[in-house]
Tab-separated table of N, CA and C in Angstrom:
chain	number	residue	atom	x	y	z
A	194	GLY	N	101.375	110.021	90.152
A	194	GLY	CA	101.309	110.825	91.351
A	194	GLY	C	100.941	112.249	91.036
A	195	GLY	N	101.021	113.055	92.051
A	195	GLY	CA	100.724	114.465	91.891
A	195	GLY	C	99.382	114.855	92.450
A	196	GLY	N	98.359	114.031	92.232
A	196	GLY	CA	97.040	114.282	92.789
A	196	GLY	C	96.563	115.701	92.585
A	197	LEU	N	96.148	116.330	93.661
A	197	LEU	CA	95.595	117.680	93.590
A	197	LEU	C	96.620	118.716	93.152
A	198	ALA	N	97.893	118.461	93.440
A	198	ALA	CA	98.918	119.428	93.052
A	198	ALA	C	98.982	119.570	91.534
A	199	ARG	N	98.685	118.495	90.816
A	199	ARG	CA	98.715	118.543	89.356
A	199	ARG	C	97.349	118.831	88.762
A	200	ALA	N	96.329	118.814	89.580
A	200	ALA	CA	94.969	119.048	89.094
A	200	ALA	C	94.271	120.020	90.038
A	201	PRO	N	94.638	121.311	89.970
A	201	PRO	CA	94.113	122.281	90.923
A	201	PRO	C	92.610	122.502	90.829
A	202	HIS	N	91.981	122.024	89.768
A	202	HIS	CA	90.535	122.182	89.612
A	202	HIS	C	89.750	121.127	90.386
A	203	VAL	N	90.423	120.122	90.935
A	203	VAL	CA	89.727	119.026	91.613
A	203	VAL	C	89.033	119.502	92.878
A	204	ALA	N	89.731	120.217	93.747
A	204	ALA	CA	89.120	120.651	95.006
A	204	ALA	C	87.898	121.544	94.763
A	205	PRO	N	87.962	122.555	93.878
A	205	PRO	CA	86.753	123.345	93.614
A	205	PRO	C	85.607	122.501	93.040
A	206	ALA	N	85.942	121.506	92.237
A	206	ALA	CA	84.898	120.633	91.685
A	206	ALA	C	84.233	119.832	92.809
A	207	LEU	N	85.030	119.370	93.768
A	207	LEU	CA	84.462	118.648	94.909
A	207	LEU	C	83.533	119.549	95.718
A	208	VAL	N	83.930	120.805	95.890
A	208	VAL	CA	83.072	121.769	96.595
A	208	VAL	C	81.745	121.925	95.851
A	209	ALA	N	81.820	122.067	94.535
A	209	ALA	CA	80.613	122.226	93.725
A	209	ALA	C	79.690	121.018	93.843
A	210	LEU	N	80.261	119.854	94.092
A	210	LEU	CA	79.472	118.638	94.260
A	210	LEU	C	78.939	118.470	95.687
A	211	GLY	N	79.349	119.364	96.584
A	211	GLY	CA	78.873	119.296	97.960
A	211	GLY	C	79.703	118.420	98.874
A	212	VAL	N	80.897	118.039	98.447
A	212	VAL	CA	81.774	117.214	99.280
A	212	VAL	C	82.291	118.055	100.440
A	213	ARG	N	82.178	117.531	101.651
A	213	ARG	CA	82.630	118.271	102.834
A	213	ARG	C	83.883	117.679	103.453
A	214	ALA	N	84.174	116.403	103.138
A	214	ALA	CA	85.372	115.750	103.674
A	214	ALA	C	85.849	114.707	102.669
A	215	VAL	N	87.157	114.459	102.688
A	215	VAL	CA	87.748	113.410	101.866
A	215	VAL	C	88.477	112.459	102.802
A	216	LEU	N	88.177	111.169	102.682
A	216	LEU	CA	88.849	110.135	103.458
A	216	LEU	C	89.842	109.432	102.548
A	217	ALA	N	91.043	109.205	103.055
A	217	ALA	CA	92.063	108.519	102.270
A	217	ALA	C	93.010	107.792	103.212
A	218	GLU	N	93.732	106.826	102.674
A	218	GLU	CA	94.757	106.163	103.482
A	218	GLU	C	95.880	107.136	103.801
A	219	SER	N	96.200	107.997	102.838
A	219	SER	CA	97.219	109.027	103.030
A	219	SER	C	97.007	110.093	101.955
A	220	PHE	N	97.700	111.206	102.125
A	220	PHE	CA	97.595	112.309	101.165
A	220	PHE	C	98.987	112.635	100.629
A	221	ALA	N	99.073	112.919	99.348
A	221	ALA	CA	100.330	113.366	98.749
A	221	ALA	C	100.695	114.718	99.342
A	222	PRO	N	101.988	115.045	99.350
A	222	PRO	CA	102.385	116.351	99.876
A	222	PRO	C	101.599	117.476	99.194
A	223	GLY	N	101.025	118.332	99.984
A	223	GLY	CA	100.269	119.468	99.458
A	223	GLY	C	98.809	119.179	99.165
A	224	ALA	N	98.444	117.922	98.997
A	224	ALA	CA	97.065	117.596	98.632
A	224	ALA	C	96.086	117.938	99.747
A	225	ALA	N	96.432	117.606	100.978
A	225	ALA	CA	95.538	117.903	102.095
A	225	ALA	C	95.339	119.408	102.222
A	226	HIS	N	96.404	120.175	102.019
A	226	HIS	CA	96.289	121.632	102.131
A	226	HIS	C	95.397	122.205	101.029
A	227	GLU	N	95.476	121.658	99.826
A	227	GLU	CA	94.592	122.111	98.738
A	227	GLU	C	93.128	121.896	99.114
A	228	LEU	N	92.840	120.767	99.758
A	228	LEU	CA	91.470	120.513	100.208
A	228	LEU	C	91.057	121.540	101.255
A	229	VAL	N	91.933	121.801	102.216
A	229	VAL	CA	91.647	122.782	103.269
A	229	VAL	C	91.366	124.149	102.660
A	230	GLU	N	92.182	124.546	101.691
A	230	GLU	CA	91.989	125.845	101.025
A	230	GLU	C	90.579	125.947	100.441
A	231	ALA	N	90.052	124.811	99.979
A	231	ALA	CA	88.710	124.789	99.380
A	231	ALA	C	87.617	124.610	100.436
A	232	GLY	N	88.012	124.405	101.699
A	232	GLY	CA	87.024	124.220	102.761
A	232	GLY	C	86.607	122.770	102.957
A	233	ILE	N	87.373	121.844	102.421
A	233	ILE	CA	87.094	120.414	102.544
A	233	ILE	C	88.031	119.818	103.587
A	234	VAL	N	87.488	119.012	104.488
A	234	VAL	CA	88.271	118.413	105.560
A	234	VAL	C	88.987	117.158	105.049
A	235	PRO	N	90.335	117.141	105.086
A	235	PRO	CA	91.068	115.931	104.717
A	235	PRO	C	91.246	115.044	105.951
A	236	LEU	N	90.776	113.816	105.885
A	236	LEU	CA	90.881	112.889	107.006
A	236	LEU	C	91.525	111.600	106.535
A	237	ALA	N	92.453	111.103	107.333
A	237	ALA	CA	93.119	109.849	107.001
A	237	ALA	C	92.497	108.713	107.799
A	238	LEU	N	92.383	107.567	107.164
A	238	LEU	CA	91.939	106.366	107.858
A	238	LEU	C	93.049	105.984	108.829
A	239	ALA	N	92.699	105.772	110.097
A	239	ALA	CA	93.695	105.621	111.153
A	239	ALA	C	94.446	104.295	111.110
A	240	THR	N	93.867	103.279	110.517
A	240	THR	CA	94.505	101.970	110.504
A	240	THR	C	94.331	101.311	109.141
A	241	ALA	N	95.169	100.320	108.878
A	241	ALA	CA	95.027	99.549	107.638
A	241	ALA	C	93.701	98.803	107.642
A	242	ALA	N	93.272	98.347	108.815
A	242	ALA	CA	91.981	97.654	108.910
A	242	ALA	C	90.837	98.594	108.533
A	243	ALA	N	90.933	99.847	108.938
A	243	ALA	CA	89.896	100.826	108.586
A	243	ALA	C	89.826	101.002	107.076
A	244	ALA	N	90.979	100.996	106.433
A	244	ALA	CA	91.009	101.136	104.975
A	244	ALA	C	90.330	99.946	104.304
A	245	ARG	N	90.521	98.766	104.860
A	245	ARG	CA	89.886	97.573	104.290
A	245	ARG	C	88.378	97.558	104.532
A	246	GLU	N	87.912	98.314	105.523
A	246	GLU	CA	86.495	98.342	105.879
A	246	GLU	C	85.696	99.332	105.039
A	247	CYS	N	86.344	100.047	104.150
A	247	CYS	CA	85.665	101.056	103.324
A	247	CYS	C	85.721	100.668	101.858
A	248	ALA	N	84.663	101.028	101.163
A	248	ALA	CA	84.626	100.818	99.718
A	248	ALA	C	83.954	102.026	99.085
A	249	ALA	N	84.253	102.248	97.827
A	249	ALA	CA	83.621	103.344	97.096
A	249	ALA	C	82.112	103.210	97.208
A	250	GLY	N	81.454	104.311	97.501
A	250	GLY	CA	80.003	104.317	97.610
A	250	GLY	C	79.479	104.103	99.013
A	251	ASP	N	80.342	103.708	99.966
A	251	ASP	CA	79.888	103.553	101.341
A	251	ASP	C	79.463	104.911	101.892
A	252	GLU	N	78.418	104.911	102.701
A	252	GLU	CA	77.964	106.140	103.345
A	252	GLU	C	78.652	106.258	104.702
A	253	ILE	N	79.389	107.350	104.878
A	253	ILE	CA	80.163	107.575	106.095
A	253	ILE	C	79.578	108.768	106.843
A	254	GLU	N	79.374	108.606	108.129
A	254	GLU	CA	78.893	109.690	108.992
A	254	GLU	C	80.048	110.118	109.890
A	255	ILE	N	80.355	111.409	109.879
A	255	ILE	CA	81.436	111.954	110.702
A	255	ILE	C	80.814	112.926	111.688
A	256	ALA	N	80.967	112.623	112.959
A	256	ALA	CA	80.330	113.427	114.005
A	256	ALA	C	81.217	114.601	114.427
A	257	ASP	N	80.574	115.671	114.825
A	257	ASP	CA	81.222	116.792	115.502
A	257	ASP	C	82.281	117.544	114.722
A	258	LEU	N	82.143	117.633	113.402
A	258	LEU	CA	83.076	118.482	112.665
A	258	LEU	C	82.600	119.924	112.759
A	259	PRO	N	83.428	120.909	112.908
A	259	PRO	CA	84.887	120.850	112.939
A	259	PRO	C	85.465	120.662	114.337
A	260	ASP	N	84.631	120.598	115.390
A	260	ASP	CA	85.153	120.498	116.758
A	260	ASP	C	86.056	119.285	116.954
A	261	ALA	N	85.758	118.176	116.284
A	261	ALA	CA	86.561	116.962	116.438
A	261	ALA	C	87.972	117.120	115.895
A	262	LEU	N	88.247	118.184	115.168
A	262	LEU	CA	89.575	118.382	114.591
A	262	LEU	C	90.574	118.957	115.585
A	263	GLU	N	90.103	119.340	116.756
A	263	GLU	CA	91.000	119.906	117.754
A	263	GLU	C	91.997	118.854	118.224
A	264	PRO	N	93.231	119.262	118.533
A	264	PRO	CA	94.241	118.298	118.995
A	264	PRO	C	93.740	117.538	120.225
A	265	GLY	N	94.010	116.262	120.241
A	265	GLY	CA	93.634	115.436	121.377
A	265	GLY	C	92.223	114.882	121.325
A	266	ARG	N	91.405	115.333	120.395
A	266	ARG	CA	90.032	114.824	120.270
A	266	ARG	C	90.004	113.697	119.254
A	267	SER	N	89.230	112.683	119.561
A	267	SER	CA	89.071	111.609	118.582
A	267	SER	C	88.018	112.025	117.568
A	268	ILE	N	88.178	111.545	116.367
A	268	ILE	CA	87.242	111.870	115.295
A	268	ILE	C	86.291	110.694	115.163
A	269	GLY	N	85.071	110.893	115.616
A	269	GLY	CA	84.085	109.827	115.584
A	269	GLY	C	83.456	109.704	114.218
A	270	ALA	N	83.609	108.549	113.627
A	270	ALA	CA	83.007	108.295	112.323
A	270	ALA	C	82.416	106.896	112.322
A	271	ARG	N	81.447	106.727	111.447
A	271	ARG	CA	80.790	105.427	111.337
A	271	ARG	C	80.509	105.143	109.871
A	272	ASN	N	80.840	103.936	109.460
A	272	ASN	CA	80.504	103.479	108.122
A	272	ASN	C	79.074	102.953	108.218
A	273	LEU	N	78.120	103.744	107.761
A	273	LEU	CA	76.705	103.387	107.870
A	273	LEU	C	76.352	102.209	106.965
A	274	THR	N	77.049	102.088	105.861
A	274	THR	CA	76.787	100.992	104.926
A	274	THR	C	77.117	99.646	105.555
A	275	ARG	N	78.211	99.605	106.296
A	275	ARG	CA	78.682	98.342	106.870
A	275	ARG	C	78.386	98.219	108.359
A	276	GLY	N	77.866	99.301	108.969
A	276	GLY	CA	77.517	99.260	110.382
A	276	GLY	C	78.708	99.130	111.309
A	277	ARG	N	79.792	99.820	110.992
A	277	ARG	CA	81.005	99.711	111.803
A	277	ARG	C	81.581	101.080	112.131
A	278	ALA	N	82.241	101.140	113.287
A	278	ALA	CA	82.979	102.346	113.640
A	278	ALA	C	84.165	102.472	112.696
A	279	LEU	N	84.548	103.714	112.429
A	279	LEU	CA	85.632	103.973	111.490
A	279	LEU	C	86.620	104.946	112.127
A	280	PRO	N	87.795	104.460	112.542
A	280	PRO	CA	88.766	105.358	113.168
A	280	PRO	C	89.448	106.250	112.126
A	281	LEU	N	89.416	107.539	112.392
A	281	LEU	CA	90.029	108.529	111.495
A	281	LEU	C	91.047	109.339	112.268
A	282	LYS	N	91.943	109.992	111.532
A	282	LYS	CA	92.908	110.893	112.161
A	282	LYS	C	93.104	112.109	111.268
A	283	SER	N	93.626	113.143	111.890
A	283	SER	CA	93.842	114.392	111.180
A	283	SER	C	95.202	114.949	111.580
A	284	ALA	N	95.896	115.562	110.643
A	284	ALA	CA	97.199	116.170	110.918
A	284	ALA	C	97.165	117.649	110.551
A	285	LEU	N	96.069	118.311	110.875
A	285	LEU	CA	95.913	119.720	110.514
A	285	LEU	C	96.700	120.635	111.439
A	286	THR	N	97.224	121.692	110.867
A	286	THR	CA	97.889	122.722	111.665
A	286	THR	C	96.813	123.638	112.264
A	287	PRO	N	97.161	124.435	113.274
A	287	PRO	CA	96.184	125.388	113.811
A	287	PRO	C	95.640	126.336	112.734
A	288	ALA	N	96.501	126.771	111.823
A	288	ALA	CA	96.052	127.672	110.756
A	288	ALA	C	95.070	126.965	109.825
A	289	GLU	N	95.309	125.692	109.540
A	289	GLU	CA	94.394	124.942	108.678
A	289	GLU	C	93.046	124.717	109.371
A	290	ARG	N	93.073	124.441	110.662
A	290	ARG	CA	91.804	124.296	111.401
A	290	ARG	C	90.998	125.593	111.354
A	291	ALA	N	91.681	126.722	111.520
A	291	ALA	CA	90.997	128.023	111.460
A	291	ALA	C	90.420	128.261	110.067
A	292	LEU	N	91.161	127.895	109.052
A	292	LEU	CA	90.701	128.077	107.682
A	292	LEU	C	89.469	127.205	107.399
A	293	LEU	N	89.462	125.984	107.908
A	293	LEU	CA	88.288	125.117	107.742
A	293	LEU	C	87.069	125.683	108.467
A	294	ARG	N	87.284	126.225	109.652
A	294	ARG	CA	86.164	126.840	110.389
A	294	ARG	C	85.561	127.998	109.608
A	295	ALA	N	86.409	128.694	108.845
A	295	ALA	CA	85.944	129.823	108.037
A	295	ALA	C	85.272	129.356	106.752
A	296	GLY	N	85.414	128.067	106.418
A	296	GLY	CA	84.796	127.546	105.206
A	296	GLY	C	85.721	127.490	104.006
A	297	GLY	N	87.015	127.737	104.227
A	297	GLY	CA	87.987	127.731	103.128
A	297	GLY	C	88.440	129.139	102.805
A	298	ARG	N	89.378	129.249	101.902
A	298	ARG	CA	89.993	130.549	101.586
A	298	ARG	C	89.003	131.535	100.968
A	299	VAL	N	88.160	131.084	100.060
A	299	VAL	CA	87.201	131.999	99.420
A	299	VAL	C	86.195	132.510	100.435
A	300	ALA	N	85.656	131.628	101.262
A	300	ALA	CA	84.687	132.055	102.279
A	300	ALA	C	85.328	132.980	103.296
A	301	GLN	N	86.576	132.705	103.643
A	301	GLN	CA	87.311	133.553	104.596
A	301	GLN	C	87.480	134.960	104.019
A	302	ALA	N	87.871	135.037	102.755
A	302	ALA	CA	88.051	136.346	102.114
A	302	ALA	C	86.737	137.082	101.999
A	303	ALA	N	85.667	136.381	101.656
A	303	ALA	CA	84.343	137.009	101.536
A	303	ALA	C	83.896	137.565	102.878
A	304	ALA	N	84.166	136.835	103.960
A	304	ALA	CA	83.789	137.314	105.283
A	304	ALA	C	84.564	138.572	105.662
A	305	LYS	N	85.836	138.617	105.280
A	305	LYS	CA	86.655	139.812	105.570
A	305	LYS	C	86.121	141.010	104.794
A	306	VAL	N	85.766	140.807	103.520
A	306	VAL	CA	85.238	141.905	102.696
A	306	VAL	C	83.906	142.378	103.280
A	307	ALA	N	83.049	141.447	103.652
A	307	ALA	CA	81.742	141.813	104.217
A	307	ALA	C	81.925	142.555	105.530
A	308	GLY	N	82.909	142.117	106.332
A	308	GLY	CA	83.169	142.783	107.592
A	308	GLY	C	83.694	144.191	107.420
A	309	SER	N	84.549	144.387	106.421
A	309	SER	CA	85.106	145.730	106.204
A	309	SER	C	84.083	146.645	105.541
A	310	ALA	N	83.144	146.090	104.780
A	310	ALA	CA	82.114	146.904	104.130
A	310	ALA	C	81.117	147.433	105.157
A	311	GLY	N	80.918	146.642	106.224
A	311	GLY	CA	79.962	147.056	107.241
A	311	GLY	C	80.557	147.974	108.294
A	312	ALA	N	81.866	148.173	108.221
A	312	ALA	CA	82.530	148.984	109.247
A	312	ALA	C	82.427	150.461	108.962
């Protein structure tokens, strides 16, 4: 166990690879937040059947991010490899949604510095 909490270099490495979202059956405590800090959207597969419908290497299309992360909105996703709808869910806090909109902690800080430099 431990996941991202024990390997803090994982989320930045995913960013460097261009990963924008991570799908999982569940996240270890703190792991989803580490992804958010890096600007990566953590999404959970909504059902056990959805988990069985995915395999490593499948191409997944997620519509309307980050707008779909708002409370009460469904997250539309499709497994393009298998041609099936893929139900996802998110348990993000309002602060985490705002951080994702900013692109993660580094992008948020850079925007603040750029904003104060132009003032």
